[in-house]
PDB file of C-alpha atoms in Angstrom:
ATOM      1  CA  MET A   1     -94.566 -80.801 -12.596  1.00 95.00           C
ATOM      2  CA  ALA A   2     -92.876 -83.138 -15.092  1.00 95.00           C
ATOM      3  CA  GLY A   3     -92.441 -83.019 -18.834  1.00 93.00           C
ATOM      4  CA  PRO A   4     -92.872 -80.173 -21.313  1.00 93.00           C
ATOM      5  CA  TRP A   5     -96.369 -79.300 -20.092  1.00 95.00           C
ATOM      6  CA  ALA A   6     -95.041 -78.313 -16.632  1.00 96.00           C
ATOM      7  CA  THR A   7     -94.729 -74.603 -17.303  1.00 97.00           C
ATOM      8  CA  PRO A   8     -95.170 -72.087 -14.479  1.00 98.00           C
ATOM      9  CA  GLU A   9     -98.397 -70.881 -16.114  1.00 98.00           C
ATOM     10  CA  ALA A  10     -99.845 -74.384 -16.485  1.00 97.00           C
ATOM     11  CA  MET A  11     -98.982 -75.280 -12.902  1.00 98.00           C
ATOM     12  CA  ARG A  12    -100.722 -72.178 -11.589  1.00 98.00           C
ATOM     13  CA  HIS A  13    -103.755 -72.814 -13.786  1.00 98.00           C
ATOM     14  CA  VAL A  14    -104.188 -76.449 -12.734  1.00 98.00           C
ATOM     15  CA  ALA A  15    -103.697 -75.605  -9.056  1.00 98.00           C
ATOM     16  CA  ARG A  16    -106.233 -72.785  -9.104  1.00 98.00           C
ATOM     17  CA  ARG A  17    -108.755 -74.825 -11.070  1.00 98.00           C
ATOM     18  CA  ALA A  18    -108.413 -77.808  -8.717  1.00 98.00           C
ATOM     19  CA  GLU A  19    -108.973 -75.559  -5.720  1.00 98.00           C
ATOM     20  CA  ALA A  20    -111.997 -73.892  -7.311  1.00 98.00           C
ATOM     21  CA  LEU A  21    -113.553 -77.297  -8.057  1.00 98.00           C
ATOM     22  CA  GLY A  22    -113.156 -78.437  -4.446  1.00 98.00           C
ATOM     23  CA  TYR A  23    -110.270 -80.882  -4.722  1.00 98.00           C
ATOM     24  CA  ALA A  24    -108.553 -81.686  -1.426  1.00 98.00           C
ATOM     25  CA  SER A  25    -104.888 -81.678  -2.392  1.00 98.00           C
ATOM     26  CA  LEU A  26    -102.124 -81.225  -4.959  1.00 98.00           C
ATOM     27  CA  TRP A  27     -99.162 -83.637  -5.097  1.00 98.00           C
ATOM     28  CA  THR A  28     -95.606 -83.684  -6.422  1.00 98.00           C
ATOM     29  CA  PHE A  29     -92.898 -86.348  -6.656  1.00 97.00           C
ATOM     30  CA  GLN A  30     -89.105 -86.400  -6.711  1.00 97.00           C
ATOM     31  CA  ARG A  31     -86.730 -87.557  -9.440  1.00 95.00           C
ATOM     32  CA  VAL A  32     -83.116 -86.394  -9.170  1.00 96.00           C
ATOM     33  CA  LEU A  33     -81.660 -88.467 -12.023  1.00 95.00           C
ATOM     34  CA  HIS A  34     -82.951 -90.730 -14.796  1.00 91.00           C
ATOM     35  CA  PRO A  35     -81.324 -93.990 -15.955  1.00 86.00           C
ATOM     36  CA  VAL A  36     -79.334 -93.634 -19.151  1.00 89.00           C
ATOM     37  CA  GLY A  37     -81.207 -95.053 -22.117  1.00 86.00           C
ATOM     38  CA  GLY A  38     -84.652 -94.752 -20.556  1.00 78.00           C
ATOM     39  CA  PRO A  39     -87.357 -92.103 -20.887  1.00 74.00           C
ATOM     40  CA  HIS A  40     -86.305 -88.923 -19.160  1.00 80.00           C
ATOM     41  CA  PRO A  41     -88.853 -86.105 -18.987  1.00 88.00           C
ATOM     42  CA  PRO A  42     -87.659 -83.060 -17.051  1.00 94.00           C
ATOM     43  CA  VAL A  43     -88.896 -83.101 -13.457  1.00 96.00           C
ATOM     44  CA  LEU A  44     -89.049 -79.999 -11.273  1.00 98.00           C
ATOM     45  CA  ASP A  45     -87.970 -80.022  -7.645  1.00 98.00           C
ATOM     46  CA  PRO A  46     -91.067 -81.097  -5.682  1.00 98.00           C
ATOM     47  CA  VAL A  47     -90.782 -78.652  -2.789  1.00 98.00           C
ATOM     48  CA  LEU A  48     -90.127 -75.660  -5.047  1.00 98.00           C
ATOM     49  CA  ALA A  49     -93.028 -76.685  -7.300  1.00 98.00           C
ATOM     50  CA  LEU A  50     -95.368 -76.729  -4.295  1.00 98.00           C
ATOM     51  CA  ALA A  51     -94.012 -73.407  -3.085  1.00 98.00           C
ATOM     52  CA  HIS A  52     -94.828 -71.951  -6.499  1.00 98.00           C
ATOM     53  CA  VAL A  53     -98.478 -73.039  -6.455  1.00 98.00           C
ATOM     54  CA  ALA A  54     -98.846 -72.307  -2.722  1.00 98.00           C
ATOM     55  CA  GLY A  55     -98.528 -68.632  -3.506  1.00 97.00           C
ATOM     56  CA  HIS A  56    -101.399 -68.838  -6.001  1.00 98.00           C
ATOM     57  CA  THR A  57    -103.880 -70.853  -3.884  1.00 98.00           C
ATOM     58  CA  ASP A  58    -105.482 -70.411  -0.471  1.00 98.00           C
ATOM     59  CA  ARG A  59    -107.095 -73.638   0.728  1.00 98.00           C
ATOM     60  CA  ILE A  60    -105.956 -76.744  -1.146  1.00 98.00           C
ATOM     61  CA  ARG A  61    -103.421 -78.946   0.639  1.00 98.00           C
ATOM     62  CA  LEU A  62     -99.936 -79.603  -0.715  1.00 98.00           C
ATOM     63  CA  GLY A  63     -98.329 -83.050  -0.612  1.00 98.00           C
ATOM     64  CA  THR A  64     -95.114 -84.809  -1.635  1.00 98.00           C
ATOM     65  CA  ALA A  65     -95.424 -88.373  -2.914  1.00 97.00           C
ATOM     66  CA  THR A  66     -92.649 -88.893  -2.263  1.00 97.00           C
ATOM     67  CA  LEU A  67     -89.399 -87.190  -1.285  1.00 98.00           C
ATOM     68  CA  CYS A  68     -86.386 -89.505  -1.086  1.00 97.00           C
ATOM     69  CA  ALA A  69     -85.514 -88.633   2.498  1.00 96.00           C
ATOM     70  CA  PRO A  70     -81.906 -89.894   2.728  1.00 96.00           C
ATOM     71  CA  PHE A  71     -80.790 -87.554  -0.070  1.00 97.00           C
ATOM     72  CA  THR A  72     -81.081 -84.563   2.313  1.00 97.00           C
ATOM     73  CA  ALA A  73     -79.880 -84.275   5.909  1.00 98.00           C
ATOM     74  CA  PRO A  74     -82.827 -84.259   8.354  1.00 98.00           C
ATOM     75  CA  ALA A  75     -82.096 -80.764   9.669  1.00 98.00           C
ATOM     76  CA  LEU A  76     -81.992 -79.330   6.134  1.00 98.00           C
ATOM     77  CA  LEU A  77     -85.205 -81.080   5.090  1.00 98.00           C
ATOM     78  CA  ALA A  78     -86.923 -80.008   8.315  1.00 98.00           C
ATOM     79  CA  LYS A  79     -85.994 -76.387   7.561  1.00 98.00           C
ATOM     80  CA  ALA A  80     -87.285 -76.537   3.952  1.00 98.00           C
ATOM     81  CA  LEU A  81     -90.538 -78.293   4.827  1.00 98.00           C
ATOM     82  CA  THR A  82     -91.225 -76.098   7.849  1.00 98.00           C
ATOM     83  CA  SER A  83     -90.706 -73.063   5.641  1.00 98.00           C
ATOM     84  CA  LEU A  84     -93.246 -74.405   3.144  1.00 98.00           C
ATOM     85  CA  ASP A  85     -95.723 -75.167   5.934  1.00 98.00           C
ATOM     86  CA  VAL A  86     -95.356 -71.598   7.219  1.00 98.00           C
ATOM     87  CA  LEU A  87     -95.566 -69.948   3.802  1.00 98.00           C
ATOM     88  CA  SER A  88     -98.650 -71.995   2.842  1.00 98.00           C
ATOM     89  CA  GLY A  89    -100.458 -71.353   6.099  1.00 98.00           C
ATOM     90  CA  GLY A  90    -100.201 -74.920   7.378  1.00 98.00           C
ATOM     91  CA  ARG A  91    -101.261 -76.858   4.272  1.00 98.00           C
ATOM     92  CA  LEU A  92     -98.372 -79.320   3.885  1.00 98.00           C
ATOM     93  CA  THR A  93     -98.510 -83.116   3.989  1.00 98.00           C
ATOM     94  CA  VAL A  94     -95.051 -84.705   3.921  1.00 98.00           C
ATOM     95  CA  GLY A  95     -94.660 -87.988   2.044  1.00 98.00           C
ATOM     96  CA  LEU A  96     -91.236 -89.598   2.357  1.00 98.00           C
ATOM     97  CA  GLY A  97     -89.709 -92.670   0.746  1.00 96.00           C
ATOM     98  CA  LEU A  98     -86.403 -94.413   0.176  1.00 94.00           C
ATOM     99  CA  GLY A  99     -86.115 -94.178  -3.604  1.00 92.00           C
ATOM    100  CA  TRP A 100     -84.964 -97.050  -5.787  1.00 91.00           C
ATOM    101  CA  MET A 101     -82.085 -95.792  -7.950  1.00 93.00           C
ATOM    102  CA  PRO A 102     -78.512 -96.570  -6.814  1.00 95.00           C
ATOM    103  CA  GLU A 103     -77.354 -93.792  -9.151  1.00 95.00           C
ATOM    104  CA  GLU A 104     -79.313 -91.213  -7.157  1.00 96.00           C
ATOM    105  CA  TYR A 105     -77.808 -92.458  -3.895  1.00 97.00           C
ATOM    106  CA  ALA A 106     -74.321 -92.199  -5.395  1.00 97.00           C
ATOM    107  CA  ALA A 107     -75.005 -88.659  -6.606  1.00 97.00           C
ATOM    108  CA  ALA A 108     -76.343 -87.678  -3.156  1.00 97.00           C
ATOM    109  CA  GLY A 109     -73.268 -89.149  -1.451  1.00 97.00           C
ATOM    110  CA  VAL A 110     -75.343 -91.588   0.619  1.00 97.00           C
ATOM    111  CA  PRO A 111     -74.688 -95.370   0.905  1.00 96.00           C
ATOM    112  CA  TYR A 112     -77.327 -97.524  -0.763  1.00 96.00           C
ATOM    113  CA  GLU A 113     -76.947-100.209   1.897  1.00 96.00           C
ATOM    114  CA  ARG A 114     -78.953-100.291   5.166  1.00 95.00           C
ATOM    115  CA  ARG A 115     -81.635 -98.049   3.730  1.00 93.00           C
ATOM    116  CA  GLY A 116     -84.352 -99.355   6.029  1.00 91.00           C
ATOM    117  CA  ALA A 117     -82.375 -98.783   9.217  1.00 94.00           C
ATOM    118  CA  ARG A 118     -81.401 -95.325   7.968  1.00 96.00           C
ATOM    119  CA  MET A 119     -85.043 -94.420   7.293  1.00 94.00           C
ATOM    120  CA  GLY A 120     -86.197 -95.420  10.756  1.00 93.00           C
ATOM    121  CA  GLU A 121     -83.566 -93.217  12.349  1.00 96.00           C
ATOM    122  CA  TYR A 122     -84.262 -90.416   9.864  1.00 97.00           C
ATOM    123  CA  LEU A 123     -87.899 -90.268  10.933  1.00 96.00           C
ATOM    124  CA  ARG A 124     -86.983 -90.117  14.614  1.00 96.00           C
ATOM    125  CA  CYS A 125     -84.508 -87.320  13.934  1.00 98.00           C
ATOM    126  CA  LEU A 126     -86.977 -85.369  11.787  1.00 98.00           C
ATOM    127  CA  THR A 127     -89.764 -85.535  14.348  1.00 97.00           C
ATOM    128  CA  THR A 128     -87.323 -84.557  17.098  1.00 98.00           C
ATOM    129  CA  LEU A 129     -86.428 -81.405  15.167  1.00 98.00           C
ATOM    130  CA  TRP A 130     -90.115 -80.606  14.682  1.00 98.00           C
ATOM    131  CA  THR A 131     -91.298 -81.283  18.215  1.00 97.00           C
ATOM    132  CA  GLN A 132     -88.447 -80.330  20.569  1.00 98.00           C
ATOM    133  CA  ASP A 133     -86.954 -76.898  21.171  1.00 97.00           C
ATOM    134  CA  PRO A 134     -84.055 -76.981  21.692  1.00 98.00           C
ATOM    135  CA  ALA A 135     -83.590 -80.256  19.846  1.00 98.00           C
ATOM    136  CA  ALA A 136     -80.751 -82.758  20.019  1.00 98.00           C
ATOM    137  CA  PHE A 137     -80.295 -86.119  18.331  1.00 98.00           C
ATOM    138  CA  ALA A 138     -77.511 -88.701  18.314  1.00 98.00           C
ATOM    139  CA  GLY A 139     -77.810 -91.868  16.247  1.00 98.00           C
ATOM    140  CA  ALA A 140     -75.834 -94.247  14.080  1.00 98.00           C
ATOM    141  CA  PHE A 141     -76.500 -92.213  10.919  1.00 98.00           C
ATOM    142  CA  TYR A 142     -77.480 -88.696  12.027  1.00 98.00           C
ATOM    143  CA  THR A 143     -76.342 -86.254  14.706  1.00 98.00           C
ATOM    144  CA  VAL A 144     -77.884 -82.889  15.565  1.00 98.00           C
ATOM    145  CA  PRO A 145     -76.117 -80.901  18.312  1.00 98.00           C
ATOM    146  CA  ARG A 146     -78.432 -79.371  20.894  1.00 98.00           C
ATOM    147  CA  ALA A 147     -79.756 -76.220  19.254  1.00 98.00           C
ATOM    148  CA  HIS A 148     -82.850 -74.275  18.238  1.00 98.00           C
ATOM    149  CA  GLN A 149     -84.411 -74.512  14.793  1.00 97.00           C
ATOM    150  CA  GLN A 150     -86.875 -71.738  14.053  1.00 97.00           C
ATOM    151  CA  PRO A 151     -89.548 -71.142  12.905  1.00 97.00           C
ATOM    152  CA  ARG A 152     -91.729 -74.010  14.069  1.00 97.00           C
ATOM    153  CA  PRO A 153     -94.275 -75.658  11.761  1.00 98.00           C
ATOM    154  CA  VAL A 154     -97.756 -74.148  11.692  1.00 98.00           C
ATOM    155  CA  GLN A 155     -99.264 -77.627  12.083  1.00 98.00           C
ATOM    156  CA  ARG A 156     -98.668 -79.190  15.477  1.00 97.00           C
ATOM    157  CA  PRO A 157     -96.944 -81.278  16.479  1.00 96.00           C
ATOM    158  CA  HIS A 158     -95.767 -81.316  12.844  1.00 98.00           C
ATOM    159  CA  PRO A 159     -97.188 -81.652   9.311  1.00 98.00           C
ATOM    160  CA  PRO A 160     -98.820 -85.028   8.625  1.00 98.00           C
ATOM    161  CA  LEU A 161     -96.034 -87.495   7.809  1.00 98.00           C
ATOM    162  CA  LEU A 162     -96.673 -90.362   5.388  1.00 98.00           C
ATOM    163  CA  LEU A 163     -94.295 -93.072   4.181  1.00 98.00           C
ATOM    164  CA  GLY A 164     -93.963 -94.821   0.868  1.00 97.00           C
ATOM    165  CA  ALA A 165     -93.124 -98.502   1.324  1.00 94.00           C
ATOM    166  CA  THR A 166     -93.441-101.915  -0.325  1.00 94.00           C
ATOM    167  CA  ALA A 167     -91.850-104.621   1.853  1.00 93.00           C
ATOM    168  CA  PRO A 168     -93.808-105.788   4.929  1.00 95.00           C
ATOM    169  CA  PRO A 169     -91.254-104.451   7.470  1.00 93.00           C
ATOM    170  CA  ALA A 170     -91.328-101.030   5.800  1.00 93.00           C
ATOM    171  CA  LEU A 171     -95.118-101.073   5.656  1.00 96.00           C
ATOM    172  CA  ARG A 172     -95.283-101.801   9.377  1.00 96.00           C
ATOM    173  CA  ARG A 173     -92.792 -98.963   9.950  1.00 94.00           C
ATOM    174  CA  ALA A 174     -95.238 -96.607   8.252  1.00 96.00           C
ATOM    175  CA  GLY A 175     -97.962 -97.577  10.691  1.00 97.00           C
ATOM    176  CA  ARG A 176     -95.613 -97.498  13.665  1.00 96.00           C
ATOM    177  CA  LEU A 177     -93.835 -94.187  13.047  1.00 93.00           C
ATOM    178  CA  ALA A 178     -95.886 -92.153  10.557  1.00 96.00           C
ATOM    179  CA  ASN A 179     -99.417 -90.883  10.014  1.00 97.00           C
ATOM    180  CA  GLY A 180    -100.039 -93.191   7.081  1.00 98.00           C
ATOM    181  CA  TRP A 181     -98.855 -94.802   3.864  1.00 98.00           C
ATOM    182  CA  ILE A 182     -98.517 -93.775   0.208  1.00 98.00           C
ATOM    183  CA  ALA A 183     -98.765 -96.521  -2.403  1.00 96.00           C
ATOM    184  CA  SER A 184     -96.509 -96.188  -5.438  1.00 90.00           C
ATOM    185  CA  SER A 185     -97.536 -96.246  -9.085  1.00 86.00           C
ATOM    186  CA  ARG A 186     -96.177 -99.814  -9.201  1.00 85.00           C
ATOM    187  CA  HIS A 187     -98.737-101.111  -6.724  1.00 91.00           C
ATOM    188  CA  ASP A 188    -101.735-102.969  -8.118  1.00 92.00           C
ATOM    189  CA  PRO A 189    -104.718-100.821  -7.065  1.00 91.00           C
ATOM    190  CA  THR A 190    -106.949-103.924  -7.033  1.00 89.00           C
ATOM    191  CA  ASP A 191    -104.771-105.687  -4.440  1.00 94.00           C
ATOM    192  CA  LEU A 192    -103.842-103.140  -1.790  1.00 97.00           C
ATOM    193  CA  ALA A 193    -105.588-104.795   1.158  1.00 96.00           C
ATOM    194  CA  PRO A 194    -102.588-106.965   2.234  1.00 96.00           C
ATOM    195  CA  SER A 195    -100.256-103.941   2.244  1.00 97.00           C
ATOM    196  CA  ILE A 196    -102.786-101.831   4.148  1.00 98.00           C
ATOM    197  CA  ALA A 197    -103.133-104.656   6.685  1.00 98.00           C
ATOM    198  CA  HIS A 198     -99.361-104.535   7.339  1.00 98.00           C
ATOM    199  CA  VAL A 199     -99.524-100.758   7.859  1.00 98.00           C
ATOM    200  CA  ARG A 200    -102.369-101.090  10.323  1.00 98.00           C
ATOM    201  CA  GLU A 201    -100.590-103.936  12.104  1.00 98.00           C
ATOM    202  CA  GLY A 202     -97.618-101.628  12.663  1.00 98.00           C
ATOM    203  CA  ALA A 203     -99.906 -99.017  14.178  1.00 98.00           C
ATOM    204  CA  ARG A 204    -101.465-101.544  16.541  1.00 98.00           C
ATOM    205  CA  GLU A 205     -98.012-102.781  17.600  1.00 97.00           C
ATOM    206  CA  ALA A 206     -97.134 -99.192  18.568  1.00 97.00           C
ATOM    207  CA  GLY A 207    -100.386 -98.673  20.483  1.00 98.00           C
ATOM    208  CA  ARG A 208    -101.746 -96.303  17.832  1.00 97.00           C
ATOM    209  CA  ASP A 209    -105.197 -96.154  16.261  1.00 97.00           C
ATOM    210  CA  PRO A 210    -105.016 -97.943  12.873  1.00 97.00           C
ATOM    211  CA  ASP A 211    -108.264 -96.319  11.760  1.00 96.00           C
ATOM    212  CA  ALA A 212    -106.685 -92.853  12.060  1.00 97.00           C
ATOM    213  CA  LEU A 213    -104.092 -93.589   9.363  1.00 98.00           C
ATOM    214  CA  GLN A 214    -104.170 -91.849   5.990  1.00 98.00           C
ATOM    215  CA  ILE A 215    -103.856 -94.270   3.057  1.00 98.00           C
ATOM    216  CA  VAL A 216    -102.983 -92.488  -0.204  1.00 98.00           C
ATOM    217  CA  VAL A 217    -103.015 -94.054  -3.672  1.00 97.00           C
ATOM    218  CA  ARG A 218    -101.556 -92.641  -6.885  1.00 96.00           C
ATOM    219  CA  LEU A 219    -103.381 -93.553 -10.098  1.00 95.00           C
ATOM    220  CA  ILE A 220    -101.686 -92.793 -13.399  1.00 92.00           C
ATOM    221  CA  GLU A 221    -104.860 -93.147 -15.437  1.00 88.00           C
ATOM    222  CA  GLU A 222    -108.390 -91.895 -14.891  1.00 92.00           C
ATOM    223  CA  PRO A 223    -110.387 -94.098 -12.496  1.00 93.00           C
ATOM    224  CA  SER A 224    -113.978 -95.147 -12.883  1.00 93.00           C
ATOM    225  CA  ARG A 225    -116.426 -94.569 -10.041  1.00 90.00           C
ATOM    226  CA  ASP A 226    -116.356 -98.334  -9.495  1.00 95.00           C
ATOM    227  CA  THR A 227    -112.562 -98.256  -9.146  1.00 94.00           C
ATOM    228  CA  LEU A 228    -112.795 -95.530  -6.527  1.00 94.00           C
ATOM    229  CA  ALA A 229    -115.446 -97.475  -4.638  1.00 94.00           C
ATOM    230  CA  ARG A 230    -113.251-100.604  -4.613  1.00 95.00           C
ATOM    231  CA  LEU A 231    -110.301 -98.585  -3.328  1.00 96.00           C
ATOM    232  CA  GLY A 232    -112.437 -97.174  -0.538  1.00 96.00           C
ATOM    233  CA  ALA A 233    -113.563-100.663   0.395  1.00 96.00           C
ATOM    234  CA  GLN A 234    -109.913-101.693   0.795  1.00 96.00           C
ATOM    235  CA  GLY A 235    -109.312 -98.864   3.246  1.00 96.00           C
ATOM    236  CA  VAL A 236    -107.933 -96.160   0.950  1.00 97.00           C
ATOM    237  CA  THR A 237    -108.658 -92.644   2.241  1.00 97.00           C
ATOM    238  CA  ASP A 238    -107.178 -90.476  -0.550  1.00 97.00           C
ATOM    239  CA  VAL A 239    -106.641 -90.901  -4.302  1.00 97.00           C
ATOM    240  CA  PHE A 240    -104.791 -88.584  -6.656  1.00 96.00           C
ATOM    241  CA  ILE A 241    -104.490 -88.811 -10.433  1.00 95.00           C
ATOM    242  CA  ASP A 242    -100.922 -88.326 -11.671  1.00 95.00           C
ATOM    243  CA  LEU A 243    -101.107 -87.385 -15.345  1.00 94.00           C
ATOM    244  CA  ASN A 244     -97.349 -86.755 -15.298  1.00 92.00           C
ATOM    245  CA  LEU A 245     -96.837 -90.549 -15.396  1.00 88.00           C
ATOM    246  CA  ALA A 246     -99.708 -91.456 -17.732  1.00 89.00           C
ATOM    247  CA  ALA A 247     -99.006 -93.479 -20.874  1.00 87.00           C
ATOM    248  CA  THR A 248    -100.511 -90.713 -22.999  1.00 88.00           C
ATOM    249  CA  PRO A 249     -98.383 -87.538 -22.848  1.00 87.00           C
ATOM    250  CA  PRO A 250    -100.246 -85.078 -20.618  1.00 92.00           C
ATOM    251  CA  THR A 251    -101.631 -81.812 -21.927  1.00 95.00           C
ATOM    252  CA  LEU A 252    -103.342 -78.903 -20.257  1.00 96.00           C
ATOM    253  CA  GLU A 253    -106.504 -79.667 -22.236  1.00 96.00           C
ATOM    254  CA  ARG A 254    -106.605 -83.210 -20.889  1.00 95.00           C
ATOM    255  CA  ALA A 255    -105.974 -81.961 -17.369  1.00 96.00           C
ATOM    256  CA  GLU A 256    -108.949 -79.624 -17.703  1.00 96.00           C
ATOM    257  CA  ARG A 257    -111.173 -82.496 -18.780  1.00 96.00           C
ATOM    258  CA  VAL A 258    -109.961 -84.795 -15.975  1.00 96.00           C
ATOM    259  CA  LEU A 259    -110.424 -82.081 -13.372  1.00 97.00           C
ATOM    260  CA  GLU A 260    -113.998 -81.480 -14.486  1.00 97.00           C
ATOM    261  CA  ALA A 261    -114.860 -85.181 -14.781  1.00 96.00           C
ATOM    262  CA  HIS A 262    -113.646 -86.156 -11.299  1.00 95.00           C
ATOM    263  CA  ALA A 263    -114.439 -83.042  -9.296  1.00 96.00           C
ATOM    264  CA  PRO A 264    -115.951 -83.672  -5.836  1.00 92.00           C
ATOM    265  CA  ARG A 265    -119.740 -83.760  -6.026  1.00 86.00           C
ATOM    266  CA  ASP A 266    -120.745 -83.123  -2.425  1.00 72.00           C
TER     267      ASP A 266
END
């Protein structure tokens, strides 16, 4: 869903082939702007890209890794994501993050400061919209007057909600408020255990089961079987290969080869 290879035809082909081979999920990411002077491949909107492939698949799950939550008001994001969950038959996993580009915050009209506090409130507002009918929310950053928002998500109480995070307080927030954590492409896949421990600590602090958390890792190059085994030993539950970010420009031919080489065997 990024770069010149992300044509509608290629996206449909990869999605269908992944589903046929037994893969568990397809993932997208968000990039609103690119820094001037840096590499800037075109990037499709992540929710629309998933909606496109949802209509050409039946079983495979659809995930965002990640959406920059503060760029969209909670009620608007809840409406878009609920719509995708309904249209896909309940296949959505929602990964949210804070983003890292001040330019994107400026373009979205959102202050860059107090991002952590904003995210905590955002999650409470989002889950309120998904789980209460009528819903009402009043906070320091977001207000939703008492009202109905229909339809409701297919998945109850709401689609699985994962957070991207790096700092220990944010990692604990993922365990405390979400269903799991998504590591970024900047994380060292050989040293995830300390971050995972913070996520699980947050779950325990909230009286939640740390073993029920989903831990998702993005790899930008093909992993060996040994790499996957080491990730599993650290507590990782899901791995996806993101050729969009690979050092070698992605092609449909390479995607075909990677799909075949790493297809589930059981």
